[in-house]
Each structure stands twice: as structure tokens, then as C-alpha cells.
XYZ file of C-alpha atoms in Angstrom:
731
model
C 0.026 0.120 -0.064
C 1.477 3.539 -1.014
C 1.876 6.002 1.667
C -0.625 8.293 0.335
C -3.103 5.560 0.573
C -1.811 4.948 4.609
C -2.241 8.925 5.202
C -5.619 9.155 3.375
C -7.077 6.604 5.876
C -9.080 7.340 8.932
C -9.321 3.812 10.161
C -6.195 2.267 11.918
C -6.042 -1.106 13.286
C -3.506 -2.190 15.953
C -1.515 -5.342 16.260
C 0.350 -5.727 19.545
C 3.867 -7.280 19.203
C 5.245 -9.633 21.322
C 5.692 -9.139 25.076
C 9.580 -9.960 23.970
C 10.033 -5.940 24.096
C 10.555 -5.999 27.797
C 7.220 -4.393 28.777
C 7.374 -1.905 26.308
C 4.667 -3.150 23.990
C 5.296 -2.120 20.133
C 2.183 -1.028 18.309
C 1.512 -1.243 14.516
C -0.540 1.222 13.308
C -1.466 0.332 9.449
C -3.909 2.120 7.448
C -7.359 0.637 5.983
C -8.385 1.189 2.070
C -8.351 5.116 1.323
C -11.218 6.727 3.270
C -13.374 7.663 0.552
C -13.465 4.037 -0.409
C -13.507 4.722 -4.048
C -16.686 7.325 -3.675
C -16.630 10.544 -4.579
C -17.478 12.008 -1.118
C -16.097 14.067 1.290
C -13.106 13.171 2.804
C -10.435 14.749 5.075
C -6.521 13.243 4.896
C -3.472 13.963 6.073
C -0.906 14.996 3.465
C 2.182 15.853 5.804
C 2.626 12.750 7.565
C 0.802 9.345 9.269
C -2.271 10.682 11.245
C -0.931 8.925 14.008
C 2.375 10.272 13.965
C 2.018 14.174 13.413
C 4.768 16.454 15.458
C 5.268 19.990 16.064
C 1.438 21.197 16.649
C 0.503 21.606 12.870
C -0.222 19.059 10.236
C -0.900 19.809 6.129
C -4.385 18.483 5.652
C -6.313 17.742 2.181
C -10.170 18.126 2.185
C -11.721 16.295 -0.905
C -14.769 18.144 -1.796
C -17.249 15.805 -3.983
C -18.931 16.806 -7.026
C -21.507 19.235 -6.943
C -20.475 20.779 -3.685
C -18.356 24.112 -3.909
C -15.234 24.948 -2.076
C -16.870 27.919 -0.596
C -19.549 25.268 1.022
C -16.958 23.102 3.033
C -16.534 24.264 6.725
C -13.495 23.023 8.651
C -12.832 22.694 12.482
C -9.872 21.704 15.290
C -11.240 20.080 17.791
C -14.506 22.487 17.295
C -12.741 25.778 16.426
C -13.311 26.862 12.884
C -10.284 26.803 10.886
C -11.560 27.063 7.550
C -9.486 30.520 7.007
C -6.443 28.288 6.792
C -7.378 26.533 3.885
C -7.005 27.196 0.099
C -9.491 26.295 -2.713
C -7.143 23.441 -5.015
C -6.834 24.512 -8.689
C -9.032 22.299 -9.946
C -11.883 22.776 -7.564
C -12.294 19.672 -5.943
C -10.636 20.380 -3.121
C -9.206 22.413 0.070
C -5.628 22.322 1.353
C -4.409 23.842 4.680
C -1.741 23.867 7.436
C -3.582 23.041 10.300
C -2.057 24.460 13.510
C -2.658 24.904 17.001
C -2.636 20.909 17.680
C -2.288 19.978 21.343
C -0.422 17.166 22.318
C -2.265 13.880 22.029
C -5.584 13.354 20.448
C -7.289 15.990 18.064
C -10.351 16.242 15.569
C -10.331 17.454 12.104
C -13.934 17.929 10.811
C -15.004 19.060 7.597
C -18.766 19.866 6.909
C -20.528 20.645 4.074
C -24.420 21.142 3.225
C -25.212 21.924 6.385
C -27.430 24.996 5.066
C -31.336 24.748 6.134
C -33.143 21.762 4.292
C -29.924 20.580 3.129
C -28.528 17.168 3.933
C -25.035 17.652 5.785
C -21.610 15.690 4.531
C -19.262 15.357 7.474
C -15.955 13.730 7.399
C -13.799 13.662 10.788
C -9.668 12.873 10.707
C -8.267 12.115 14.088
C -4.634 12.917 14.472
C -2.175 12.334 17.321
C 0.465 15.099 17.504
C 3.603 14.484 19.406
C 6.272 17.499 20.632
C 8.972 18.385 17.792
C 11.408 17.307 20.165
C 9.899 13.863 19.810
C 10.085 10.783 20.625
C 7.397 9.500 18.275
C 8.081 6.255 17.440
C 11.383 5.411 18.876
C 10.625 5.022 22.726
C 11.760 7.201 25.588
C 14.754 9.484 24.691
C 18.405 8.708 25.376
C 20.082 10.659 28.258
C 22.603 11.999 28.287
C 22.493 13.799 25.480
C 25.598 16.171 23.802
C 24.283 19.096 22.132
C 26.449 20.149 18.994
C 24.625 23.338 17.941
C 27.812 25.384 18.676
C 29.831 23.160 16.571
C 27.418 22.951 14.079
C 28.629 24.695 10.789
C 26.581 26.753 8.600
C 27.412 27.514 4.807
C 28.836 31.220 5.764
C 31.142 29.159 8.572
C 29.195 30.507 12.014
C 27.160 28.175 13.862
C 23.684 27.668 15.045
C 25.022 29.019 18.931
C 24.279 27.583 22.431
C 21.518 25.056 22.311
C 17.917 26.583 23.391
C 17.108 23.717 25.897
C 17.930 20.287 26.959
C 16.768 18.758 23.990
C 19.211 20.499 21.945
C 17.037 23.028 20.021
C 17.883 25.923 18.123
C 16.165 28.898 16.150
C 14.984 27.904 12.427
C 17.147 29.865 10.276
C 17.471 30.546 6.532
C 20.537 31.154 4.539
C 21.514 31.633 1.147
C 24.710 30.359 -0.877
C 25.401 30.050 -4.964
C 27.330 28.134 -6.967
C 30.343 30.267 -8.896
C 31.412 29.595 -12.268
C 34.215 28.116 -10.702
C 31.769 25.202 -9.602
C 32.642 25.924 -5.784
C 29.518 26.597 -3.434
C 30.016 29.945 -1.713
C 27.709 31.894 0.944
C 25.661 34.619 -0.817
C 26.981 37.907 0.848
C 23.844 40.121 -0.336
C 20.453 38.781 -1.099
C 19.580 42.028 -2.924
C 22.914 41.536 -5.027
C 23.985 39.381 -7.899
C 27.721 38.063 -7.591
C 29.278 38.543 -10.974
C 30.507 34.604 -11.037
C 27.039 33.360 -9.988
C 26.543 29.834 -12.266
C 23.025 29.012 -14.047
C 21.869 25.648 -14.467
C 18.592 24.046 -16.315
C 16.586 21.528 -13.786
C 15.313 18.555 -15.283
C 11.960 20.091 -15.634
C 13.682 22.556 -18.527
C 13.310 25.544 -16.229
C 16.959 27.705 -16.515
C 17.288 29.460 -13.071
C 20.212 31.404 -11.335
C 22.355 29.186 -9.111
C 21.161 30.525 -5.742
C 20.448 27.907 -2.961
C 18.182 28.281 -0.086
C 19.146 26.468 3.020
C 16.694 25.931 5.926
C 18.612 24.905 9.188
C 16.596 24.054 12.418
C 16.319 21.578 15.189
C 13.436 18.603 15.064
C 13.940 15.469 16.921
C 16.546 16.545 19.026
C 18.382 16.552 15.648
C 19.680 19.376 13.234
C 18.096 19.099 9.920
C 18.733 21.247 6.933
C 16.830 21.197 3.401
C 18.616 22.790 0.622
C 16.852 23.661 -2.605
C 17.283 26.436 -5.736
C 15.788 29.402 -5.386
C 16.058 33.033 -5.980
C 15.502 35.206 -2.680
C 14.060 38.091 -5.128
C 10.816 35.631 -5.493
C 8.271 35.273 -2.827
C 9.108 32.389 -0.068
C 8.284 29.209 -1.546
C 5.433 27.328 0.046
C 2.975 24.782 -0.999
C 1.217 26.806 -3.265
C 3.718 28.513 -4.739
C 6.763 26.626 -5.347
C 10.193 27.904 -5.988
C 10.355 27.677 -9.801
C 14.080 25.908 -9.425
C 12.428 23.192 -7.668
C 11.732 19.974 -10.225
C 9.016 18.549 -7.469
C 11.418 15.705 -6.010
C 13.019 15.235 -2.898
C 16.127 13.823 -2.119
C 16.598 12.484 1.350
C 20.716 11.815 2.144
C 22.032 9.514 4.970
C 25.289 9.694 6.213
C 27.512 6.539 6.976
C 29.438 5.331 9.827
C 28.676 3.675 12.926
C 31.409 4.849 15.557
C 31.247 6.849 18.236
C 27.734 7.167 17.753
C 26.478 7.431 21.219
C 24.296 10.173 23.302
C 25.057 12.910 20.885
C 22.892 15.466 18.509
C 26.169 15.330 16.043
C 27.333 18.549 14.386
C 26.711 17.018 10.545
C 23.892 16.420 8.097
C 23.770 13.453 5.250
C 24.684 16.306 2.815
C 22.116 19.017 1.270
C 25.034 20.482 -0.980
C 25.755 18.450 -3.457
C 26.008 20.480 -6.773
C 24.803 17.632 -9.165
C 21.708 17.088 -7.279
C 21.068 20.695 -6.720
C 21.939 21.513 -10.433
C 19.153 19.196 -11.489
C 16.498 20.754 -9.228
C 16.112 18.198 -6.418
C 15.447 19.704 -3.012
C 17.508 17.739 -0.561
C 17.167 17.145 2.987
C 19.030 15.476 5.639
C 19.438 15.795 9.564
C 22.270 14.948 12.024
C 20.384 11.804 13.557
C 20.645 10.494 9.502
C 24.424 10.490 10.028
C 25.158 6.765 11.268
C 28.804 8.508 12.673
C 26.491 10.149 14.891
C 23.583 7.612 15.262
C 23.972 4.077 15.032
C 19.914 3.403 15.164
C 18.206 2.944 12.315
C 14.867 3.231 14.276
C 15.990 6.813 15.433
C 16.964 7.583 12.153
C 13.109 6.554 10.825
C 11.923 8.695 12.934
C 14.189 11.704 12.168
C 13.844 11.120 8.557
C 9.661 11.035 9.123
C 9.597 14.131 10.871
C 11.764 16.210 8.748
C 9.822 14.921 5.926
C 6.580 16.107 7.708
C 8.307 19.408 8.235
C 8.940 19.579 4.249
C 5.842 19.200 3.322
C 4.359 21.315 5.587
C 6.738 24.225 4.344
C 7.162 23.416 0.533
C 4.410 20.917 -0.631
C 4.551 17.296 -1.183
C 7.071 15.725 -3.505
C 6.229 13.815 -6.592
C 8.532 11.083 -5.014
C 11.781 10.824 -2.381
C 14.690 9.118 -3.331
C 16.604 7.916 -0.402
C 20.516 8.253 -0.811
C 23.327 7.042 1.204
C 26.392 4.827 1.685
C 27.609 2.244 4.220
C 25.265 3.691 7.379
C 23.605 5.677 4.809
C 22.739 1.990 3.043
C 21.499 0.851 6.514
C 19.130 3.287 6.896
C 18.034 3.419 3.375
C 17.014 -0.204 3.512
C 15.334 -0.298 6.466
C 13.553 2.731 6.587
C 11.992 1.887 3.184
C 11.338 -1.663 4.378
C 9.693 -0.689 7.642
C 8.284 2.684 6.833
C 7.020 2.153 3.560
C 6.411 5.743 1.749
C 8.903 8.079 3.123
C 11.297 6.707 0.472
C 9.854 5.761 -2.865
C 13.060 4.692 -4.294
C 16.992 3.980 -2.984
C 20.233 4.759 -4.374
C 22.427 2.815 -2.003
C 26.460 2.591 -2.398
C 29.233 0.330 -0.187
C 25.987 -1.050 1.539
C 25.054 -3.927 4.058
C 21.865 -5.410 4.638
C 21.315 -3.687 8.074
C 23.273 -2.841 11.595
C 22.302 -6.159 13.279
C 22.624 -9.232 11.245
C 25.487 -9.156 8.885
C 27.623 -6.386 9.757
C 27.757 -7.324 13.529
C 28.106 -11.077 12.705
C 31.263 -9.932 10.818
C 32.695 -8.163 13.193
C 31.933 -10.397 16.167
C 34.202 -12.755 13.813
C 36.433 -10.669 13.252
C 37.297 -9.384 16.426
C 37.494 -13.363 17.420
C 39.880 -14.362 14.693
C 42.250 -11.572 15.432
C 42.474 -12.218 19.038
C 42.927 -16.028 18.375
C 45.352 -15.441 15.434
C 47.534 -12.798 17.578
C 47.357 -13.395 21.068
C 45.713 -17.242 21.132
C 47.827 -19.089 18.589
C 50.236 -16.823 16.671
C 52.026 -18.605 13.926
C 49.841 -21.490 14.018
C 47.993 -20.315 10.531
C 49.925 -18.749 7.712
C 48.831 -15.637 6.344
C 46.889 -17.046 3.623
C 45.145 -19.542 5.935
C 44.136 -16.833 7.993
C 42.638 -15.232 5.250
C 40.995 -18.443 3.792
C 39.403 -18.981 7.162
C 38.057 -14.993 7.574
C 37.263 -15.429 3.881
C 37.989 -12.138 3.115
C 39.766 -10.934 -0.431
C 42.842 -10.094 1.885
C 44.213 -11.276 5.289
C 44.512 -7.760 6.620
C 40.667 -7.109 6.733
C 40.887 -9.446 10.038
C 42.514 -6.667 11.781
C 40.806 -4.250 10.383
C 37.123 -5.549 10.788
C 38.500 -6.429 14.749
C 39.062 -2.781 15.227
C 35.516 -1.805 13.782
C 34.445 -4.212 16.566
C 34.600 -1.442 18.477
C 30.458 -0.595 18.580
C 30.224 -3.568 20.558
C 32.257 -2.095 22.971
C 30.444 -0.012 25.476
C 33.785 2.125 26.492
C 35.843 2.217 23.370
C 34.362 5.418 21.606
C 32.468 8.319 23.018
C 31.437 11.596 21.001
C 33.632 14.663 22.008
C 32.142 16.595 24.582
C 30.865 13.594 26.609
C 31.662 14.121 29.919
C 34.237 11.418 31.388
C 31.752 11.041 34.419
C 29.201 9.941 32.401
C 30.771 7.218 30.572
C 30.826 3.578 31.201
C 33.775 2.242 33.029
C 33.512 -1.256 34.582
C 35.040 -0.477 37.799
C 35.130 3.201 38.014
C 31.562 3.932 36.532
C 29.339 0.819 35.881
C 26.356 2.675 36.138
C 27.141 5.217 33.041
C 26.265 5.229 29.445
C 27.339 2.419 27.525
C 28.569 3.133 24.063
C 27.585 -0.319 22.080
C 24.830 -0.607 19.203
C 22.665 -2.389 21.470
C 22.853 0.049 24.192
C 21.850 2.342 21.955
C 18.668 0.473 20.803
C 17.845 -0.949 24.170
C 14.169 0.578 23.765
C 13.882 -2.513 21.451
C 16.060 -4.776 22.929
C 15.595 -4.552 26.450
C 17.592 -4.613 29.587
C 19.412 -7.546 31.487
C 17.997 -7.411 34.966
C 20.678 -7.524 36.904
C 22.701 -5.014 35.305
C 20.643 -3.078 33.267
C 22.861 -3.492 30.281
C 21.113 -3.767 26.849
C 20.106 -7.659 25.837
C 21.923 -8.624 22.716
C 20.997 -10.411 19.710
C 24.517 -11.669 18.970
C 25.822 -15.311 18.796
C 28.419 -17.700 17.643
C 27.577 -20.937 19.354
C 27.817 -23.827 17.199
C 29.522 -21.801 14.461
C 32.155 -24.075 12.742
C 34.851 -21.288 11.828
C 36.897 -22.315 8.669
C 34.349 -25.133 7.764
C 34.886 -24.231 4.179
C 38.660 -23.941 4.390
C 38.602 -27.448 6.251
C 36.789 -28.912 3.598
C 38.996 -27.649 0.890
C 42.457 -28.815 2.397
C 43.339 -25.323 3.234
C 43.756 -25.703 6.421
C 44.604 -29.016 8.171
C 41.979 -31.139 10.705
C 44.090 -30.126 13.613
C 44.197 -26.534 13.075
C 40.086 -26.490 12.578
C 39.768 -28.242 15.469
C 41.996 -26.030 17.520
C 40.662 -22.874 15.997
C 37.258 -24.002 17.128
C 38.113 -25.063 20.685
C 39.830 -22.081 21.633
C 37.925 -19.232 19.426
C 35.716 -18.471 22.486
C 33.253 -14.938 22.416
C 32.887 -11.868 23.834
C 30.949 -10.776 27.293
C 28.442 -7.688 27.709
C 31.841 -5.623 27.862
C 33.287 -7.015 24.990
C 36.104 -8.873 26.873
C 37.227 -11.977 25.811
C 35.538 -15.279 27.198
C 36.793 -18.576 26.738
C 32.918 -19.484 26.576
C 31.216 -18.503 23.024
C 28.668 -16.040 22.888
C 24.963 -16.542 23.284
C 22.073 -14.531 22.379
C 19.603 -13.253 24.263
C 16.067 -14.813 22.958
C 14.097 -11.618 23.685
C 16.282 -9.205 22.103
C 16.980 -11.904 18.890
C 12.726 -12.333 18.537
C 12.731 -8.352 18.733
C 15.308 -7.894 16.355
C 13.500 -9.990 13.668
C 9.852 -8.936 14.532
C 10.399 -5.051 14.857
C 12.961 -4.667 11.440
C 15.957 -4.246 13.102
C 17.017 -7.279 11.014
C 16.055 -6.224 7.414
C 13.574 -8.541 6.095
C 13.036 -7.305 2.600
C 9.269 -8.401 2.831
C 8.021 -5.384 3.716
C 8.055 -2.151 2.020
C 11.097 -2.678 0.021
C 9.426 -5.568 -1.832
C 8.176 -2.542 -4.070
C 10.939 0.060 -3.783
C 13.045 0.511 -6.286
C 16.721 -0.277 -5.543
C 19.958 0.460 -7.300
C 23.117 -0.559 -5.346
C 26.108 0.919 -6.821
C 29.441 -0.506 -5.307
C 32.674 1.029 -6.116
C 34.776 -2.114 -5.502
C 37.381 -2.382 -2.364
C 37.290 -5.953 -1.737
C 41.132 -6.140 -2.379
C 42.104 -2.699 -0.724
C 45.260 -3.287 0.628
C 44.593 -2.684 4.558
C 41.709 -4.494 4.399
C 37.614 -3.061 4.109
C 34.583 -3.772 5.658
C 32.871 -2.726 2.584
C 32.517 -6.249 0.537
C 30.274 -7.120 -2.320
C 28.668 -10.024 -0.559
C 26.575 -7.586 1.580
C 24.648 -6.451 -1.486
C 24.185 -9.890 -2.581
C 22.792 -10.813 1.056
C 20.007 -8.194 0.374
C 19.327 -9.537 -2.918
C 19.300 -12.822 -0.976
C 16.520 -11.549 1.042
C 14.416 -9.951 -1.279
C 14.465 -13.464 -3.378
C 13.637 -15.275 0.212
C 10.651 -12.807 1.099
C 9.385 -12.097 -2.491
C 10.088 -14.763 -4.698
C 12.255 -12.330 -6.912
C 14.395 -9.393 -6.549
C 13.001 -7.814 -9.549
C 13.319 -4.279 -8.061
C 17.024 -4.671 -7.219
C 19.643 -3.222 -9.555
C 23.528 -3.823 -8.950
C 26.399 -2.194 -10.771
C 29.960 -2.235 -9.890
C 33.189 -0.151 -10.924
C 36.778 0.499 -9.419
C 37.115 2.755 -6.692
C 38.988 5.668 -8.244
C 35.811 8.311 -7.461
C 36.154 6.736 -3.871
C 33.025 5.308 -2.190
C 29.878 7.180 -3.129
C 30.590 10.622 -5.397
C 28.512 12.040 -8.434
C 31.949 12.811 -9.798
C 31.384 9.060 -11.174
C 29.376 9.152 -14.598
C 28.100 5.835 -13.442
C 26.533 6.813 -10.122
C 25.439 9.593 -12.081
C 23.741 7.605 -14.363
C 22.315 5.913 -11.633
C 20.871 8.693 -10.408
C 19.322 9.825 -13.555
C 17.585 6.458 -14.244
C 16.145 6.131 -10.705
C 14.462 9.441 -11.392
C 13.106 7.860 -14.848
C 12.092 4.443 -13.061
C 10.258 6.502 -10.020
C 8.701 8.947 -12.682
C 7.321 5.866 -14.528
C 5.952 4.454 -11.656
C 4.061 7.534 -10.307
C 2.645 8.039 -13.654
C 1.161 4.801 -13.547
C -2.582 5.354 -12.245
C -3.499 1.756 -12.510
C -5.176 -0.636 -9.899
C -2.533 -2.919 -9.934
C 0.045 -3.509 -7.167
C 2.440 -1.215 -6.708
C 5.156 -4.275 -6.859
C 3.878 -4.843 -10.470
C 4.154 -1.149 -11.016
C 7.753 -0.669 -9.973
C 8.614 -3.885 -12.196
C 6.826 -3.023 -15.205
C 8.529 1.128 -14.907
C 11.815 -0.079 -14.879
C 14.078 1.851 -17.401
C 14.811 -1.122 -20.192
C 18.474 -0.337 -19.961
C 18.963 -0.381 -16.284
C 20.221 -4.271 -15.631
C 23.259 -4.936 -13.581
C 26.257 -4.102 -15.239
C 29.982 -3.518 -14.167
C 32.684 -1.444 -15.660
C 36.277 -2.418 -16.910
C 39.118 -0.393 -14.970
C 40.412 1.425 -18.137
C 41.095 4.700 -18.583
C 38.028 4.750 -20.837
C 35.792 2.223 -18.684
C 33.516 -0.229 -20.637
C 30.080 -1.205 -19.810
C 29.879 -4.974 -19.550
C 26.136 -5.871 -19.239
C 25.550 -9.353 -17.278
C 23.692 -10.470 -14.381
C 25.990 -10.087 -11.078
C 26.268 -13.402 -8.959
C 27.521 -14.388 -5.783
C 29.364 -16.857 -7.533
C 31.427 -14.585 -9.855
C 30.191 -15.587 -13.087
C 31.186 -14.081 -16.300
C 33.460 -10.987 -16.650
C 32.272 -8.922 -14.099
C 32.898 -11.846 -11.295
C 36.356 -11.777 -12.552
C 36.970 -7.960 -12.319
C 35.276 -7.963 -8.972
C 34.711 -11.154 -7.170
C 32.999 -11.207 -4.387
C 34.278 -13.076 -1.190
C 32.469 -14.717 1.820
C 32.482 -13.749 5.317
C 33.744 -15.880 8.236
C 30.290 -16.796 9.124
C 29.765 -18.074 5.423
C 32.940 -19.711 5.328
C 31.060 -21.649 8.391
C 28.325 -22.554 6.270
C 25.839 -19.472 6.775
C 23.021 -18.950 4.177
C 24.188 -15.976 1.944
C 21.289 -13.857 3.275
C 23.606 -13.718 6.756
C 20.361 -13.309 8.488
C 20.852 -16.121 11.254
C 21.424 -14.689 14.962
C 21.714 -17.913 16.453
C 21.286 -20.916 14.700
C 19.544 -24.282 15.278
C 21.989 -27.150 15.825
C 22.348 -30.751 14.731
C 24.707 -33.345 16.287
C 28.421 -33.521 14.646
C 27.932 -36.369 11.826
C 31.137 -37.581 9.940
C 29.403 -37.627 6.782
C 28.760 -34.011 6.421
C 32.512 -33.097 5.749
C 34.871 -33.557 3.204
C 37.432 -34.805 5.174
C 37.714 -38.204 6.990
C 38.076 -37.711 10.712
C 39.374 -40.290 13.132
C 37.498 -41.705 15.983
C 39.519 -39.383 18.369
C 39.111 -36.328 16.359
C 35.449 -37.107 15.844
C 35.213 -37.454 19.736
C 36.899 -34.423 20.337
C 34.762 -32.305 17.643
C 31.642 -33.481 19.668
C 33.231 -32.101 22.806
C 33.959 -28.726 20.998
C 30.148 -28.564 20.273
C 28.327 -30.545 22.693
C 25.292 -29.003 22.090
C 25.617 -29.583 18.338
C 27.024 -28.027 15.271
C 24.899 -25.257 13.058
C 22.326 -26.753 11.172
C 22.080 -23.807 8.268
C 19.389 -25.751 6.679
C 16.833 -24.320 9.503
C 15.623 -20.941 10.364
C 17.161 -19.529 13.501
C 16.237 -19.635 16.854
C 13.531 -16.597 17.292
C 13.389 -15.891 13.431
C 10.030 -15.120 12.514
C 8.663 -12.541 9.977
C 8.729 -9.137 10.202
C 5.162 -7.674 12.050
C 4.123 -5.623 9.819
C 5.504 -2.059 8.972
C 4.841 1.549 10.836
C 5.672 0.258 13.905
C 6.226 2.158 17.419
C 8.048 1.036 20.402
C 6.242 1.712 23.265
C 3.163 2.059 21.247
C 0.669 4.822 20.220
C -2.380 5.751 22.602
């Protein structure tokens, strides 16, 4: 169901999630069919956001006026107070649109009536909305504390900052600045809104409008985050609004998501995902983002989704609803793009991702844990017991150096490894000196979903390696010996809640594991992502000399999940080239073409007004020349069109081979979404080598509860429990 159809719904059904959320009931608000049921009748709908998730005391509302009724006959009230004056008739004469302000926190009723003159039969419709504070929370649960404000370090286009925060929620006054693109290609602050710089460039947008390259930048705070919205606009013209948009806006929105997932705890953040990309602005796109959409500042996809929802609501109320919204992000930005599109369909209509992963919780954290354990084993437990090539084979990575590289990346699992600048030392967790301090892990950052360990208050973890046979594929191929395999698995160990090495393996908390699947912290692919156009661009780094986490295999894991969930991945296109332009830069002609293709794809989908399902519209609307492809490494790269596959078929597989992760070497499925595996008894027939009786006995001692049976779903692995969920419920 499209977001618009969700927005026009007045009826909502509530589906209670599992009580595994440790006392916090998560609620799904799913919209019923369109309010008018396809009939021409008076209908009130929310345009700017889901009616249950309104924020900031206002909401953009549309009133559909049926045939035979004049818009002037319609009266609109807010909780009984007449607000008809806030509405403007639509150009087609069949409706009214208005920003209803003055909403109280909690429930509000917006009613429209028509035909209530003497002797006439009255028509009436009521929209119930629930308003939340502009500081949140809405869907992410109680605010995280402590929280470090960054308004004084957030740099504006002219080099100044937002200044001191206005309150404990790090609020700042909304402001508008202007910049321009110079003929030398740089973005500069506009010194005088009433004067045109001599070096001002001009541009022709995708709609054919030729306008001066003047950029309007709105900066403010929502959801305790700093947001920015940029678009082409001439300050000599009237301020843009939903009725009179800027002539430089092409009616499309790009929402950018920043990367990272380190030192991303308890902070507002001093950067957005970027809103001043000249290529995006040149084409006429409006660009929006917030500081909580940068995973280097907030590694919590639920909080990121909430921030996206609130910023987009702000955008629509201020500038009007875009024809479609493109999600744009690399690495941590791909986490957000995938999970927001899947869990909150309609916020993003299509996504272009780079250096991608499916999500934070599964594939990435599994790989980081395994790398930390392998690095510990090869460095501390049994140094010199494996050759460099054997170490690489056990890890599966393209280069051995990825083992220590990703081991360092496992700091996101460590409660006291990294904190943001400005975080007071006395508020930081320290096992000995401050055990009650804030813990810097992805799990503690998402504790509203995962719940707490009763004794310590630490976050529960969906993290496990019980039954995992490290190096299994390397053993079966003869790359490592039976003795090495047995020794490795006997001593690999695990980590405790403080990320300290333990002799015992790490066991997942069942509560957190079930919550991870049911709430979408582990990407399903069967929610909104099933009908979302996806272009996955990869600047290849699997052979990077120092190692790199951004491996091709993760894109194939996402594709595999789409196939498992939906039976196909027709909406998923993969593009590969070398990394001459960096991870995700629009200097790359390939990535520029991807943006053009996504625009064409979504333009086609939004022009399809048939009743067929959205997934079918997406499949039919994909441009004919948009297919999997790679580009050669030549000075003038040549495009090679072929289906990209994990088994490295064809020329693209030779140029940009995919490598497994340690968990895949151990036999895990390509989906890489099993937290805690079901186990089976050790069986000699499952191995390509012959174990002696003594070796089999030892193997059974190493795995007393059995080894992973990857043919089965994991413990607690259940389907996503619907979209548009809210932790803590919506009263």
C-alpha cells in the first residue's frame, strides 16, 4: 500500500507485537483502504505524515470536495474551533488544502462539513490525528540520556554556527541562509540577497527551467536533531510554499543518509548527510537530511527513521508534497535506506545505495564479532599457527588485513571504546569506576527495542556464535588441517557484554533476538522494500591493501533476502566499478547515470494510475536499459551488461569477485541473517575430510550441543510483524 493511501486512511488497526520487547509494547499502525473507499464523497486526509505520527503542533490537510459541492460551502474545524480560513481551494476546484496549526499534544479531531444549510443534507468527515512534541519521541521510545548538544559546532554555509542550544533537547531557532554556485564550480555563501555575484552560475533543471544557481538552505531542529533542507530558489522571489513552489524545484526530493557507525552514541551530531551536492541541486532536486541521519552520529535505524519521518513532514508542510522521494546513502547510509524503506514504506519511494549492507544488526555485527575473535585467536591465542593465507581463507575476506581492520570496527560492540567529543568523562561507562555510566554499544543505543538485562541494566543482545564451525569451508577444501580446524574452534571463544574475550562462546538473548526480527532491526526485505526500486552501486574495495568492511557480498545478501521474502528481486539492480571516485561520489559517471535512471524509474511508477499492485508497477516501470552491469578498469571504462552473481560468473565476476565473510565460510546462508542457529549432532558424513574416532570425539566435545544446521531458520527467527511500528505504542 502506498504512503498516500496510508495517509488518507481514517481507520487504523492495531496489532500488538510480542511481549518480548521487555515491558514495552510495540504497536503497528496499519492504514485501512482509502477513506473515500473509491467514492466521490467528502473526505479529510493527512498529507504531511501518518495521522498517528503528527509532530510540532501542525499538519498539512487535504479536504476532498465531492461533485455538486462548492469548496466555499465546506467548513473545517480543529477540536471544534473553526479553521476554515487556513485552507485554500485547489486549482481543480475539487478540494481544499491547508496547514492546520494549534494542535494539542495527543488526540485532535479535524472535521469537515458541507451542505449544512437549512433543508440540505449535511456531509461530514472527521480525521483524528495524534500530535507529538517537535522534540520527539514518536516511534523510537524514551529519549536517550545523556545527550550532547552540537549546535555550537554545527557549521553553516557562511562558517558560523547555530550557537548555544536553547534547551536540554538541543533546540535551535530555525534560520534560512543563501549560497550560490560560482562559475568556478564551488559553493559560496551569498553575501547579499539583493545583489547578484559576478561569478554566479546558472543551471537548467530536469523540468527545463533555467534559473540562477542560488541555493536556499533552511536549518533548524526536530527530534533533537539538526536538520537542513536545500533547494534552488531566488531570494528576490516570494518565499516558496505548498501553493507557490520555487521555480527551481523539480518537484522531487532526495533524502541523504550519512555513513559510519562509530562514536555514535548520546550526541546530536554536528553534520547532516549533506544537502549541498551540486549535481543534485543542479538538476533541481530539493535535498534534505538531519544529524541523526548520519550513522557516525546515530547508529540506530529506528531513531533514524523517526528523524526522516519528522523532517519530511516539515518539508511537506513548508514546501508541499514531492512527487517522490529518493533515499541516498553509502555504508551506514545504506543501512538506513534499506531499513526505512522496508519498515516505514512511503517515506522513501526509491533508494540509491552504495558500499551497502542489509542492516546493522545482522550481517555487519556478525562479521565484526567473528573478525574480533579471529584476530584475538591469530594474534594472542595461537600466533604463527596459521599462515597468512590460511588466516585469510578462514575469514573468507579478499585480503588477510581485513581481519584486524574489522576487529577494530568491532568497537561498536564495546561499551567504553568510543564516545563523542564533549561527552563528560563522569557520564561514561567504566566497568570498575563508573558501572552505571552510559554504554557505547549499538545494543545499548537501541535498548528501547532490545530491552535490558535485569541484573545489570545492560542492553540485551541479538549476538551469537554457538555452534559456528569457523573455517569449515577452508577445512573441506584442504586449505587448513583437521588439527588447525579443531584447535581454532576449541579456543575461538566469544565476548561478554563488555566486549572482553571469554573462553565460552557468545549466546544471544532470546528476547532481543525475537525483537530484532519482528521489529525490522534485521532487514526482512518483505515489507516496503518488496516494492521499492533499489539501485545498489558498488565502488569495489574487496582487495583494498589495508582491508575494508564494504564487501560486495553484503549487496548479494540483501538481494538474497529479497528473493526469500518475495520470490524475486526484480526491483534490485547492482552496478559495480573500481573505486577511482571513492566510495559514493557523483563525480562518477556511473553514479550520475544511476540517479538519472532512478528518476526515470520513479517517474514511470508515479505515472501509473492503474489498480495493479505497486510491486508490479515497479517491475513494469524499470527502464529497459537499467540492468546489472559492471565497468572495466580502463582509462575509458567499458560497460559490461550481465547478471551479477555471488559465485562470480562472467567477466564482472573476474573483475570484481565477491568473497565470503567468516560466517559464510562456516556454512551460513547468503542471507546472513541467522542470529542463533539451530544445531544438529556432529556427523562425520557432513565433512569432506575423514576424521578419526578420536578427532570426532574431540569435535563433539567442542560442540556439546551440536553444530549449526544452516538449513533451518534461526532460533526466534520470525517474519517482520508489519510496517509502521512504534516502540511503546501509540495511545
